[in-house]
CSV table of C-alpha atoms in Angstrom, one decimal:
chain,number,residue,atom,x,y,z
A,1099,SER,CA,11.6,-0.5,13.0
A,1100,ASP,CA,9.0,1.3,15.0
A,1101,VAL,CA,6.4,0.8,12.3
A,1102,VAL,CA,7.0,-3.0,12.2
A,1103,ARG,CA,6.8,-3.2,16.0
A,1104,VAL,CA,3.4,-1.5,16.0
A,1105,ALA,CA,2.1,-3.5,13.0
A,1106,GLU,CA,3.1,-7.0,13.7
A,1107,PRO,CA,0.5,-7.9,16.4
A,1108,ARG,CA,-2.2,-6.5,14.2
A,1109,LEU,CA,-1.4,-8.4,11.0
A,1110,VAL,CA,-4.2,-10.5,9.4
A,1111,PRO,CA,-4.5,-12.4,6.1
A,1112,SER,CA,-4.5,-9.8,3.3
A,1113,SER,CA,-7.8,-9.2,1.5
A,1114,THR,CA,-8.8,-7.6,-1.7
A,1115,GLU,CA,-12.2,-5.7,-1.6
A,1116,GLY,CA,-12.9,-7.4,1.7
A,1117,LYS,CA,-12.3,-11.0,0.5
A,1118,VAL,CA,-9.3,-13.3,1.3
A,1119,ASP,CA,-8.2,-15.1,-1.9
A,1120,LYS,CA,-4.9,-16.8,-1.2
A,1121,LYS,CA,-4.4,-17.7,-4.9
A,1122,MET,CA,-4.3,-14.0,-5.8
A,1123,ARG,CA,-2.8,-12.6,-2.6
A,1124,SER,CA,-1.2,-14.5,0.2
A,1125,SER,CA,0.5,-11.8,2.3
A,1126,GLU,CA,-0.6,-10.4,5.7
A,1127,GLN,CA,-1.7,-6.8,6.2
A,1128,THR,CA,-2.9,-4.2,8.7
A,1129,PHE,CA,-3.9,-0.6,8.5
A,1130,LEU,CA,-2.3,1.9,11.0
A,1131,ASN,CA,-3.4,5.4,12.0
A,1132,TYR,CA,-0.4,7.8,11.5
A,1133,ASP,CA,-0.6,8.7,15.2
A,1134,SER,CA,0.3,5.1,16.2
A,1135,SER,CA,4.0,6.0,16.4
A,1136,PRO,CA,6.5,8.8,15.9
A,1137,LYS,CA,7.9,7.1,12.7
A,1138,LEU,CA,4.4,6.9,11.2
A,1139,GLN,CA,3.9,10.6,12.0
A,1140,GLU,CA,7.2,11.3,10.1
A,1141,LEU,CA,6.1,9.1,7.2
A,1142,HIS,CA,2.7,11.0,7.1
A,1143,ARG,CA,4.5,14.3,6.9
A,1144,LEU,CA,6.9,13.1,4.2
A,1145,THR,CA,4.1,11.5,2.2
A,1146,ALA,CA,2.0,14.6,2.2
A,1147,ALA,CA,5.0,16.7,1.2
A,1148,LEU,CA,6.1,14.4,-1.6
A,1149,LEU,CA,2.5,14.2,-3.0
A,1150,ARG,CA,1.8,17.8,-2.3
A,1151,ALA,CA,-1.5,16.7,-0.7
A,1152,PRO,CA,-3.1,17.6,2.6
A,1153,LYS,CA,-2.5,15.0,5.3
A,1154,LYS,CA,-6.3,14.6,5.7
A,1155,ASN,CA,-6.6,13.3,2.1
A,1156,LEU,CA,-4.2,10.4,2.7
A,1157,ASN,CA,-5.3,6.8,3.3
A,1158,GLU,CA,-4.4,5.1,6.5
A,1159,PHE,CA,-0.9,3.5,6.4
A,1160,GLN,CA,-1.2,0.0,5.1
A,1161,VAL,CA,1.5,-2.4,6.2
A,1162,LEU,CA,2.1,-5.6,4.3
A,1163,ARG,CA,4.2,-8.6,5.3
A,1164,TYR,CA,5.4,-11.1,2.7
A,1165,GLN,CA,7.0,-14.3,4.1
A,1166,GLU,CA,9.0,-16.6,1.8
A,1167,GLY,CA,6.7,-17.9,-1.0
A,1168,GLN,CA,3.9,-15.3,-0.4
A,1169,HIS,CA,2.8,-13.1,-3.3
A,1170,TYR,CA,0.3,-10.7,-4.7
A,1171,ASP,CA,-0.6,-11.3,-8.3
A,1172,ALA,CA,-0.1,-8.5,-10.9
A,1173,HIS,CA,-2.8,-5.8,-10.4
A,1174,ARG,CA,-3.5,-2.1,-10.8
A,1175,ASP,CA,-4.1,0.4,-8.0
A,1176,TYR,CA,-6.4,2.4,-10.3
A,1177,TRP,CA,-9.2,1.8,-12.7
A,1178,ASP,CA,-10.4,3.4,-15.9
A,1179,PRO,CA,-14.0,4.8,-15.3
A,1180,ARG,CA,-14.9,3.7,-18.8
A,1181,GLU,CA,-14.3,0.1,-17.7
A,1182,PHE,CA,-16.7,0.4,-14.8
A,1183,PRO,CA,-19.2,3.1,-15.7
A,1184,ASP,CA,-22.0,1.9,-13.4
A,1185,VAL,CA,-20.2,0.6,-10.3
A,1186,PRO,CA,-21.3,2.7,-7.3
A,1187,ARG,CA,-18.4,1.6,-5.0
A,1188,PHE,CA,-16.0,3.5,-7.4
A,1189,LYS,CA,-17.8,6.8,-6.7
A,1190,ASN,CA,-17.8,9.0,-3.6
A,1191,SER,CA,-20.9,10.3,-1.8
A,1192,GLU,CA,-21.2,13.2,-4.2
A,1193,GLY,CA,-21.2,10.9,-7.2
A,1194,PHE,CA,-17.7,11.7,-8.4
A,1195,TRP,CA,-15.2,9.0,-9.3
A,1196,SER,CA,-13.1,8.1,-6.3
A,1197,MET,CA,-9.6,7.4,-7.7
A,1198,ARG,CA,-6.4,6.8,-5.7
A,1199,MET,CA,-4.1,9.7,-6.6
A,1200,ALA,CA,-0.9,7.7,-6.0
A,1201,THR,CA,0.4,4.6,-4.4
A,1202,LEU,CA,3.6,5.2,-2.4
A,1203,LEU,CA,5.7,2.3,-1.2
A,1204,TRP,CA,7.9,2.5,1.8
A,1205,TYR,CA,10.1,-0.6,2.2
A,1206,LEU,CA,10.5,-1.3,5.9
A,1207,ARG,CA,12.7,-4.3,5.5
A,1208,ALA,CA,14.7,-5.7,2.6
A,1209,PRO,CA,14.3,-9.4,1.9
A,1210,ALA,CA,17.3,-11.7,1.8
A,1211,ALA,CA,16.7,-12.2,-1.9
A,1212,GLY,CA,13.9,-11.4,-4.4
A,1213,GLY,CA,10.7,-9.9,-3.3
A,1214,GLU,CA,10.9,-6.8,-5.4
A,1215,THR,CA,7.8,-4.9,-6.6
A,1216,TRP,CA,7.6,-5.1,-10.4
A,1217,PHE,CA,6.5,-2.2,-12.5
A,1218,PRO,CA,6.3,-3.4,-16.1
A,1219,ARG,CA,6.0,0.0,-17.7
A,1220,ALA,CA,8.9,1.5,-15.7
A,1221,HIS,CA,11.5,-0.3,-17.7
A,1222,GLY,CA,13.5,-1.6,-14.8
A,1223,GLY,CA,15.2,0.7,-12.2
A,1224,ASP,CA,17.0,0.5,-9.0
A,1225,ILE,CA,16.0,-1.9,-6.2
A,1226,PRO,CA,15.6,0.0,-3.0
A,1227,SER,CA,18.3,-0.6,-0.4
A,1228,ASP,CA,17.7,-1.4,3.3
A,1229,ASN,CA,17.9,1.3,6.0
A,1230,TRP,CA,18.1,4.3,3.7
A,1231,MET,CA,15.8,6.3,5.9
């Protein structure tokens, strides 16, 4: 895909909060500006429409690559402010909590087997198929 072509030369070991910890997360990642390709521009438009959010409020497009045997341990993409009441990095410049509104996953390639994202509270569900978009 166009996105994979743009992302591949930029991939680096994945980090969490700026630190590489291969026991927790062993994938590769990069962040792309939505203007990097026509497909990213389309994904930007679709994401904004789906979330009903202004495009300017969306994070850069994060591309992750998992090769066989790579993983990212179970984690949350949000936090409860009551768990971290005095952590400044969780607040924006005005002092308000900076919470990710949503995490949207676009699967660019299907693995030969396995590799699904697991949502324990979702009670199963369909596994995305390749080339649906």
